[in-house]
mmCIF file of C-alpha atoms in Angstrom:
data_model
loop_
_atom_site.group_PDB
_atom_site.id
_atom_site.type_symbol
_atom_site.label_atom_id
_atom_site.label_comp_id
_atom_site.label_asym_id
_atom_site.label_seq_id
_atom_site.Cartn_x
_atom_site.Cartn_y
_atom_site.Cartn_z
ATOM 1 C CA MET A 216 8.749 -15.849 23.882
ATOM 2 C CA LYS A 217 11.369 -16.851 26.472
ATOM 3 C CA SER A 218 11.238 -13.455 28.139
ATOM 4 C CA VAL A 219 7.442 -13.680 28.371
ATOM 5 C CA LEU A 220 7.680 -17.161 29.915
ATOM 6 C CA ARG A 221 10.212 -15.931 32.447
ATOM 7 C CA LEU A 222 8.015 -13.004 33.377
ATOM 8 C CA ILE A 223 4.923 -15.185 33.800
ATOM 9 C CA ALA A 224 6.793 -17.777 35.818
ATOM 10 C CA SER A 225 8.316 -15.183 38.135
ATOM 11 C CA ALA A 226 5.040 -13.411 38.685
ATOM 12 C CA MET A 227 3.130 -16.655 39.296
ATOM 13 C CA LEU A 228 5.685 -17.838 41.830
ATOM 14 C CA LEU A 229 5.464 -14.592 43.768
ATOM 15 C CA ILE A 230 1.678 -14.695 43.743
ATOM 16 C CA ALA A 231 1.751 -18.292 44.865
ATOM 17 C CA SER A 232 3.892 -17.446 47.880
ATOM 18 C CA TYR A 233 1.077 -15.267 49.214
ATOM 19 C CA SER A 234 -1.989 -17.114 47.995
ATOM 20 C CA VAL A 235 -0.883 -20.540 49.228
ATOM 21 C CA GLN A 236 -1.954 -19.608 52.755
ATOM 22 C CA ALA A 237 -5.551 -19.943 51.641
ATOM 23 C CA ALA A 238 -5.049 -23.360 50.016
ATOM 24 C CA PRO A 239 -6.308 -26.574 51.654
ATOM 25 C CA GLU A 240 -3.927 -28.385 53.992
ATOM 26 C CA HIS A 241 -3.297 -31.372 51.677
ATOM 27 C CA LEU A 242 -2.059 -29.073 48.843
ATOM 28 C CA ALA A 243 0.353 -27.076 51.005
ATOM 29 C CA ASP A 244 3.365 -29.227 50.092
ATOM 30 C CA SER A 245 3.348 -28.652 46.304
ATOM 31 C CA LEU A 246 2.553 -26.164 43.560
ATOM 32 C CA VAL A 247 1.682 -27.101 39.970
ATOM 33 C CA ILE A 248 1.361 -24.308 37.389
ATOM 34 C CA ARG A 249 0.057 -25.319 33.961
ATOM 35 C CA PHE A 250 0.653 -23.159 30.857
ATOM 36 C CA ALA A 251 -1.280 -23.184 27.590
ATOM 37 C CA ASN A 252 1.553 -24.873 25.673
ATOM 38 C CA ARG A 253 1.456 -27.985 27.954
ATOM 39 C CA THR A 254 4.374 -26.712 30.001
ATOM 40 C CA ARG A 255 4.135 -27.395 33.742
ATOM 41 C CA LEU A 256 6.036 -25.780 36.572
ATOM 42 C CA VAL A 257 6.103 -28.065 39.659
ATOM 43 C CA ILE A 258 7.417 -26.986 43.084
ATOM 44 C CA TYR A 259 7.686 -29.576 45.898
ATOM 45 C CA ALA A 260 8.026 -28.560 49.555
ATOM 46 C CA PRO A 261 7.555 -30.350 52.885
ATOM 47 C CA ASP A 262 5.223 -27.710 54.321
ATOM 48 C CA LYS A 263 3.638 -24.283 53.875
ATOM 49 C CA ALA A 264 6.570 -22.461 55.425
ATOM 50 C CA SER A 265 8.934 -23.821 52.787
ATOM 51 C CA ILE A 266 6.756 -22.546 49.969
ATOM 52 C CA GLN A 267 6.324 -19.199 51.702
ATOM 53 C CA ALA A 268 10.117 -18.973 51.886
ATOM 54 C CA LEU A 269 10.162 -18.585 48.090
ATOM 55 C CA SER A 270 9.618 -14.869 48.640
ATOM 56 C CA SER A 271 13.198 -14.676 49.943
ATOM 57 C CA TYR A 272 14.640 -15.780 46.608
ATOM 58 C CA ASP A 273 15.408 -13.822 43.448
ATOM 59 C CA LEU A 274 12.999 -15.861 41.307
ATOM 60 C CA ASN A 275 13.572 -13.726 38.235
ATOM 61 C CA LYS A 276 17.296 -14.534 38.340
ATOM 62 C CA ILE A 277 16.588 -18.240 38.807
ATOM 63 C CA VAL A 278 14.366 -18.418 35.724
ATOM 64 C CA ARG A 279 16.832 -16.382 33.684
ATOM 65 C CA GLU A 280 19.870 -18.501 34.549
ATOM 66 C CA MET A 281 18.023 -21.792 34.202
ATOM 67 C CA SER A 282 16.888 -20.773 30.731
ATOM 68 C CA MET A 283 20.494 -20.049 29.742
ATOM 69 C CA LYS A 284 21.593 -23.460 30.990
ATOM 70 C CA LEU A 285 18.812 -25.213 29.069
ATOM 71 C CA ASP A 286 20.045 -23.597 25.866
ATOM 72 C CA SER A 287 23.421 -25.310 26.288
ATOM 73 C CA VAL A 288 22.287 -28.915 26.911
ATOM 74 C CA PRO A 289 21.101 -31.455 24.306
ATOM 75 C CA GLY A 290 17.421 -32.099 23.704
ATOM 76 C CA GLY A 291 15.428 -34.818 25.400
ATOM 77 C CA GLU A 292 14.656 -35.266 29.078
ATOM 78 C CA THR A 293 16.634 -32.601 30.910
ATOM 79 C CA ALA A 294 17.134 -32.002 34.613
ATOM 80 C CA ILE A 295 19.290 -29.291 36.150
ATOM 81 C CA SER A 296 20.114 -29.038 39.835
ATOM 82 C CA GLN A 297 21.239 -25.750 41.336
ATOM 83 C CA ASP A 298 22.057 -24.582 44.854
ATOM 84 C CA GLY A 299 19.319 -22.142 45.795
ATOM 85 C CA GLY A 300 21.373 -20.429 48.495
ATOM 86 C CA ARG A 301 23.088 -18.191 45.973
ATOM 87 C CA TYR A 302 19.736 -16.685 45.013
ATOM 88 C CA LEU A 303 18.726 -15.565 48.509
ATOM 89 C CA LYS A 304 17.839 -11.875 48.457
ATOM 90 C CA ASP A 305 15.380 -9.417 49.815
ATOM 91 C CA THR A 306 13.935 -8.961 46.349
ATOM 92 C CA VAL A 307 10.954 -7.060 45.019
ATOM 93 C CA LEU A 308 10.049 -7.596 41.373
ATOM 94 C CA VAL A 309 8.246 -4.532 39.969
ATOM 95 C CA VAL A 310 6.495 -5.120 36.635
ATOM 96 C CA THR A 311 5.096 -2.003 34.954
ATOM 97 C CA LYS A 312 3.026 -2.198 31.781
ATOM 98 C CA LYS A 313 3.622 0.880 29.638
ATOM 99 C CA LYS A 314 2.210 2.153 26.368
ATOM 100 C CA ASP A 315 5.007 0.734 24.234
ATOM 101 C CA GLY A 316 6.358 -2.124 26.316
ATOM 102 C CA VAL A 317 6.879 -3.681 29.745
ATOM 103 C CA SER A 318 9.435 -2.375 32.241
ATOM 104 C CA ILE A 319 10.893 -4.779 34.833
ATOM 105 C CA VAL A 320 12.763 -3.307 37.816
ATOM 106 C CA ILE A 321 14.372 -5.481 40.517
ATOM 107 C CA ASN A 322 14.783 -3.610 43.814
ATOM 108 C CA THR A 323 16.955 -4.891 46.674
ATOM 109 C CA SER A 324 17.907 -3.352 49.970
ATOM 110 C CA ASP A 325 21.454 -2.573 48.761
ATOM 111 C CA THR A 326 20.961 -1.945 45.077
ATOM 112 C CA THR A 327 17.521 -0.409 44.777
ATOM 113 C CA LYS A 328 18.744 2.925 43.469
ATOM 114 C CA SER A 329 21.360 1.598 41.035
ATOM 115 C CA ASP A 330 19.099 -1.160 39.682
ATOM 116 C CA SER A 331 16.245 1.276 39.191
ATOM 117 C CA ILE A 332 18.437 3.726 37.281
ATOM 118 C CA ARG A 333 19.991 0.967 35.188
ATOM 119 C CA ASN A 334 16.635 -0.577 34.296
ATOM 120 C CA ARG A 335 15.175 2.794 33.471
ATOM 121 C CA ARG A 336 18.135 3.538 31.196
ATOM 122 C CA ASP A 337 17.948 0.113 29.526
ATOM 123 C CA TYR A 338 14.208 0.465 28.997
ATOM 124 C CA LYS A 339 14.624 3.910 27.445
ATOM 125 C CA ARG A 340 17.446 2.657 25.239
ATOM 126 C CA SER A 341 15.404 -0.325 24.032
ATOM 127 C CA THR A 342 12.482 1.988 23.301
ATOM 128 C CA VAL A 343 14.703 4.242 21.187
ATOM 129 C CA ARG A 344 16.155 1.255 19.374
ATOM 130 C CA ARG A 345 12.646 0.019 18.579
ATOM 131 C CA GLY A 346 12.037 3.406 16.985
ATOM 132 C CA ILE A 347 14.865 2.734 14.522
ATOM 133 C CA ASN A 348 12.804 -0.050 12.993
ATOM 134 C CA SER A 349 9.593 1.949 12.855
ATOM 135 C CA TRP A 350 7.568 3.187 9.911
ATOM 136 C CA SER A 351 7.758 6.908 10.582
ATOM 137 C CA ARG A 352 4.781 9.125 9.722
ATOM 138 C CA GLY A 353 4.315 12.796 10.354
ATOM 139 C CA ILE A 354 3.673 16.329 9.193
ATOM 140 C CA ASP A 355 6.748 18.325 8.177
ATOM 141 C CA PHE A 356 6.971 22.101 7.877
ATOM 142 C CA GLN A 357 9.628 23.595 5.625
ATOM 143 C CA ILE A 358 10.617 27.255 5.824
ATOM 144 C CA GLY A 359 13.305 28.770 3.658
ATOM 145 C CA LEU A 360 14.287 31.149 0.872
ATOM 146 C CA ASN A 361 14.026 31.240 -2.945
ATOM 147 C CA THR A 362 16.334 32.556 -5.605
ATOM 148 C CA PHE A 363 16.498 32.563 -9.409
ATOM 149 C CA LEU A 364 19.426 30.888 -11.189
ATOM 150 C CA ASN A 365 19.934 32.181 -14.731
ATOM 151 C CA GLN A 366 20.604 29.526 -17.367
ATOM 152 C CA SER A 367 21.016 31.717 -20.444
ATOM 153 C CA ALA A 368 20.760 35.415 -21.203
ATOM 154 C CA VAL A 369 17.632 36.702 -22.940
ATOM 155 C CA ALA A 370 17.964 40.150 -24.525
ATOM 156 C CA SER A 371 14.433 41.219 -23.647
ATOM 157 C CA TYR A 372 14.898 40.223 -19.992
ATOM 158 C CA PRO A 373 17.986 41.806 -18.406
ATOM 159 C CA SER A 374 18.683 40.091 -15.084
ATOM 160 C CA ASP A 375 18.411 43.265 -13.009
ATOM 161 C CA LEU A 376 14.824 43.710 -14.234
ATOM 162 C CA TYR A 377 13.501 40.743 -12.247
ATOM 163 C CA SER A 378 16.178 40.500 -9.517
ATOM 164 C CA LEU A 379 14.866 39.279 -6.157
ATOM 165 C CA LYS A 380 15.164 40.426 -2.570
ATOM 166 C CA PRO A 381 17.151 37.671 -0.780
ATOM 167 C CA LEU A 382 15.222 37.704 2.509
ATOM 168 C CA GLY A 383 11.848 38.636 1.048
ATOM 169 C CA SER A 384 11.689 35.718 -1.393
ATOM 170 C CA ARG A 385 10.487 33.002 0.958
ATOM 171 C CA TYR A 386 9.610 29.345 0.547
ATOM 172 C CA PHE A 387 7.038 27.524 2.667
ATOM 173 C CA ALA A 388 5.726 23.957 2.468
ATOM 174 C CA VAL A 389 3.598 21.520 4.458
ATOM 175 C CA ALA A 390 4.338 17.847 3.825
ATOM 176 C CA PHE A 391 2.402 14.768 4.926
ATOM 177 C CA SER A 392 5.287 12.336 4.988
ATOM 178 C CA GLN A 393 6.112 8.682 5.564
ATOM 179 C CA ARG A 394 9.512 7.054 5.957
ATOM 180 C CA PRO A 395 9.564 3.244 6.044
ATOM 181 C CA THR A 396 12.814 1.501 6.928
ATOM 182 C CA LEU A 397 14.184 -0.661 4.102
ATOM 183 C CA ILE A 398 17.479 -1.858 5.603
ATOM 184 C CA ASN A 399 18.298 -1.728 9.305
ATOM 185 C CA GLY A 400 21.713 -2.108 10.922
ATOM 186 C CA LYS A 401 23.105 -1.767 14.417
ATOM 187 C CA ARG A 402 24.287 1.814 13.958
ATOM 188 C CA ALA A 403 22.650 2.806 10.656
ATOM 189 C CA LYS A 404 19.483 2.373 8.651
ATOM 190 C CA PHE A 405 18.402 2.969 5.090
ATOM 191 C CA SER A 406 14.904 4.392 4.627
ATOM 192 C CA LEU A 407 12.745 5.943 1.922
ATOM 193 C CA TYR A 408 11.184 9.347 2.535
ATOM 194 C CA TYR A 409 8.158 10.325 0.465
ATOM 195 C CA ALA A 410 5.408 12.855 0.985
ATOM 196 C CA LEU A 411 2.468 14.751 -0.431
ATOM 197 C CA GLU A 412 3.568 18.354 -0.227
ATOM 198 C CA ALA A 413 1.831 21.709 -0.611
ATOM 199 C CA SER A 414 4.398 24.409 -1.404
ATOM 200 C CA TRP A 415 4.420 28.183 -1.865
ATOM 201 C CA ASN A 416 7.253 29.936 -3.730
ATOM 202 C CA ASN A 417 7.364 33.697 -3.165
ATOM 203 C CA TYR A 418 9.525 35.807 -5.496
ATOM 204 C CA MET A 419 9.793 39.355 -4.132
ATOM 205 C CA PHE A 420 11.243 41.810 -6.639
ATOM 206 C CA GLU A 421 14.111 44.104 -5.749
ATOM 207 C CA ASN A 422 13.000 46.821 -8.177
ATOM 208 C CA ASN A 423 9.735 48.726 -8.276
ATOM 209 C CA VAL A 424 8.218 46.459 -10.947
ATOM 210 C CA VAL A 425 5.092 44.324 -11.268
ATOM 211 C CA ALA A 426 4.852 41.006 -13.122
ATOM 212 C CA GLN A 427 2.005 41.081 -15.672
ATOM 213 C CA LYS A 428 0.750 38.722 -18.348
ATOM 214 C CA GLY A 429 1.277 40.282 -21.769
ATOM 215 C CA THR A 430 -0.175 39.167 -25.092
ATOM 216 C CA SER A 431 2.622 36.683 -25.788
ATOM 217 C CA GLN A 432 5.001 36.764 -22.815
ATOM 218 C CA VAL A 433 5.368 37.827 -19.202
ATOM 219 C CA GLU A 434 6.262 41.455 -18.597
ATOM 220 C CA PHE A 435 8.002 43.119 -15.664
ATOM 221 C CA ASN A 436 6.643 46.649 -15.893
ATOM 222 C CA PRO A 437 7.728 49.595 -13.721
ATOM 223 C CA TYR A 438 4.940 50.749 -11.396
ATOM 224 C CA PRO A 439 4.004 54.467 -11.522
ATOM 225 C CA GLU A 440 4.228 54.907 -7.739
ATOM 226 C CA GLN A 441 6.704 53.614 -5.182
ATOM 227 C CA LEU A 442 5.603 50.300 -3.689
ATOM 228 C CA LYS A 443 6.374 48.790 -0.304
ATOM 229 C CA LYS A 444 6.518 45.348 -1.878
ATOM 230 C CA SER A 445 5.828 43.539 -5.126
ATOM 231 C CA LYS A 446 5.986 39.790 -5.504
ATOM 232 C CA LEU A 447 4.974 36.806 -7.613
ATOM 233 C CA THR A 448 3.711 33.705 -5.768
ATOM 234 C CA THR A 449 3.152 30.175 -7.048
ATOM 235 C CA PHE A 450 1.285 27.374 -5.276
ATOM 236 C CA ALA A 451 1.908 23.747 -6.234
ATOM 237 C CA LEU A 452 1.335 20.179 -5.071
ATOM 238 C CA GLN A 453 4.516 18.124 -5.092
ATOM 239 C CA LEU A 454 5.632 14.545 -4.485
ATOM 240 C CA PRO A 455 9.222 14.281 -3.212
ATOM 241 C CA VAL A 456 10.891 10.852 -2.983
ATOM 242 C CA VAL A 457 14.209 10.766 -1.126
ATOM 243 C CA PRO A 458 16.279 7.667 -0.219
ATOM 244 C CA ARG A 459 17.916 8.440 3.110
ATOM 245 C CA ILE A 460 20.653 6.917 5.257
ATOM 246 C CA SER A 461 20.676 7.643 9.002
ATOM 247 C CA PHE A 462 23.391 7.007 11.582
ATOM 248 C CA TYR A 463 22.894 6.324 15.309
ATOM 249 C CA ASN A 464 25.121 6.376 18.384
ATOM 250 C CA SER A 465 25.513 3.571 20.930
ATOM 251 C CA SER A 466 22.417 4.780 22.793
ATOM 252 C CA GLY A 467 20.255 4.461 19.696
ATOM 253 C CA ARG A 468 19.872 8.190 19.086
ATOM 254 C CA LYS A 469 20.094 9.579 15.569
ATOM 255 C CA VAL A 470 23.157 11.785 15.091
ATOM 256 C CA PHE A 471 23.222 12.342 11.330
ATOM 257 C CA HIS A 472 21.196 11.666 8.182
ATOM 258 C CA LEU A 473 21.693 12.343 4.495
ATOM 259 C CA GLY A 474 19.336 11.897 1.558
ATOM 260 C CA VAL A 475 19.279 12.745 -2.140
ATOM 261 C CA GLY A 476 16.262 12.268 -4.399
ATOM 262 C CA GLY A 477 13.844 14.029 -6.677
ATOM 263 C CA PHE A 478 10.403 15.577 -6.856
ATOM 264 C CA ILE A 479 7.611 16.211 -9.311
ATOM 265 C CA GLY A 480 4.859 18.776 -8.930
ATOM 266 C CA TYR A 481 1.987 20.607 -10.547
ATOM 267 C CA ARG A 482 1.211 24.318 -10.271
ATOM 268 C CA LEU A 483 -2.334 24.923 -9.031
ATOM 269 C CA ASP A 484 -2.306 28.709 -8.699
ATOM 270 C CA SER A 485 -0.140 31.790 -9.184
ATOM 271 C CA TYR A 486 -0.726 35.445 -8.432
ATOM 272 C CA THR A 487 0.986 38.786 -7.938
ATOM 273 C CA LYS A 488 0.657 40.919 -4.845
ATOM 274 C CA ILE A 489 1.573 44.564 -4.464
ATOM 275 C CA LYS A 490 1.519 46.655 -1.295
ATOM 276 C CA ARG A 491 1.340 50.426 -1.611
ATOM 277 C CA GLN A 492 2.754 53.007 0.774
ATOM 278 C CA ASN A 493 -0.682 53.469 2.387
ATOM 279 C CA ASN A 494 -0.745 49.681 3.013
ATOM 280 C CA ASP A 495 -3.420 49.035 0.386
ATOM 281 C CA LYS A 496 -2.966 45.615 -1.198
ATOM 282 C CA GLU A 497 -3.833 44.312 -4.635
ATOM 283 C CA HIS A 498 -3.782 40.764 -6.031
ATOM 284 C CA GLU A 499 -3.967 39.506 -9.593
ATOM 285 C CA HIS A 500 -4.337 35.794 -10.430
ATOM 286 C CA SER A 501 -2.988 34.502 -13.738
ATOM 287 C CA ASN A 502 -0.696 31.809 -15.116
ATOM 288 C CA PHE A 503 1.899 34.451 -16.168
ATOM 289 C CA TYR A 504 3.196 31.917 -18.729
ATOM 290 C CA LEU A 505 4.581 29.798 -15.906
ATOM 291 C CA ASN A 506 5.215 26.103 -16.489
ATOM 292 C CA ASP A 507 2.491 23.984 -14.920
ATOM 293 C CA PHE A 508 4.645 20.903 -14.314
ATOM 294 C CA ARG A 509 7.682 21.037 -12.064
ATOM 295 C CA TYR A 510 10.415 18.512 -11.474
ATOM 296 C CA GLY A 511 13.832 18.632 -9.926
ATOM 297 C CA LEU A 512 16.278 17.431 -7.306
ATOM 298 C CA VAL A 513 15.911 17.505 -3.540
ATOM 299 C CA GLY A 514 18.431 16.914 -0.773
ATOM 300 C CA HIS A 515 18.080 16.365 2.969
ATOM 301 C CA ILE A 516 20.800 16.684 5.591
ATOM 302 C CA GLY A 517 20.406 16.478 9.353
ATOM 303 C CA ILE A 518 22.659 16.795 12.378
ATOM 304 C CA VAL A 519 21.084 15.537 15.613
ATOM 305 C CA ARG A 520 17.699 17.344 15.660
ATOM 306 C CA THR A 521 18.396 19.940 12.989
ATOM 307 C CA SER A 522 17.166 19.042 9.481
ATOM 308 C CA LEU A 523 17.947 21.097 6.381
ATOM 309 C CA PHE A 524 16.640 20.821 2.818
ATOM 310 C CA VAL A 525 17.571 22.092 -0.631
ATOM 311 C CA LYS A 526 15.506 21.911 -3.855
ATOM 312 C CA TYR A 527 16.515 22.708 -7.396
ATOM 313 C CA ASP A 528 14.079 22.890 -10.316
ATOM 314 C CA LEU A 529 15.457 21.194 -13.426
ATOM 315 C CA ASN A 530 12.818 22.741 -15.678
ATOM 316 C CA PRO A 531 12.530 26.512 -16.264
ATOM 317 C CA VAL A 532 10.121 28.615 -14.238
ATOM 318 C CA PHE A 533 8.553 30.197 -17.353
ATOM 319 C CA GLN A 534 7.499 28.631 -20.629
ATOM 320 C CA GLU A 535 10.177 28.646 -23.314
ATOM 321 C CA GLY A 536 10.414 31.992 -25.115
ATOM 322 C CA LYS A 537 7.782 33.607 -22.894
ATOM 323 C CA GLY A 538 9.914 34.702 -19.976
ATOM 324 C CA PRO A 539 13.475 34.743 -18.621
ATOM 325 C CA ASP A 540 15.372 31.433 -18.700
ATOM 326 C CA VAL A 541 15.649 30.895 -14.941
ATOM 327 C CA ARG A 542 15.448 27.962 -12.509
ATOM 328 C CA THR A 543 14.339 28.072 -8.871
ATOM 329 C CA LEU A 544 16.646 27.155 -6.002
ATOM 330 C CA SER A 545 14.998 26.777 -2.583
ATOM 331 C CA PHE A 546 16.692 25.953 0.726
ATOM 332 C CA GLY A 547 15.880 26.114 4.402
ATOM 333 C CA ILE A 548 15.053 24.186 7.553
ATOM 334 C CA THR A 549 12.531 21.409 8.238
ATOM 335 C CA PHE A 550 10.491 21.165 11.437
#
């Protein structure tokens, strides 16, 4: 509120120095500015020239220093006298209204460049700091890789039967996220990340096999001809919730963040895709005895503008006794 009052007072005084020329003769020796909260600013002068001379003073500095002095005196009727000579300057007060705030730049004949740079830097820094307290919303894209982690050996499913290609087994997700700040400090903040996430897990097989739904369990059957690719894909909606702590430097820029949480999800679709040597493609949709519900752990780590993620499914990919006992591990980068 004080900063607003200072700004209004400074601006009004500057306007008055130019508009007073048009005022009637009997009002040329005083200025009275009334504010909505019953505050009055009264300036007495012997003539027009004295009021016009106000343009030679750094009015912004006067209001600022007088406000600081008022804070240090007891309440009641207060009067402060100050030598105005120390405020004489060739001063131009530039007030710029921007989308997310107001920038004030004081230009003088000797310090125009340095003041402008300093004010621009301070304005940018304050804008960044305001962002620390914000309720962040956005769309995140996650791109990474998948792998199977074996929990226990199953005689009917040797691990080399369903082994995956490391670079061909890709993970992709689109998340509509929010991250409200819960606790804010000078150099750190604690926030809660949560999102509605659509995710695709692609499991590309190393061997020339195709996943098929058998009568009682999933089967990985050799294909009669050599394939360019064979994969199993699942599509699920997920809800990750990740408490996160972020650290900032002295300029208010984020330098590091770390978060650990969990997620739950539901499988909406799954299908196999094969690509033959002549580039013909074939899809087959089925549940393949996959578990519909998913849940697990999720971690976020970021350094400056690079954000990484890792996800681990706590429940098995396939229903118990109907497929290999494996869990999914996904990791990658977030944009």
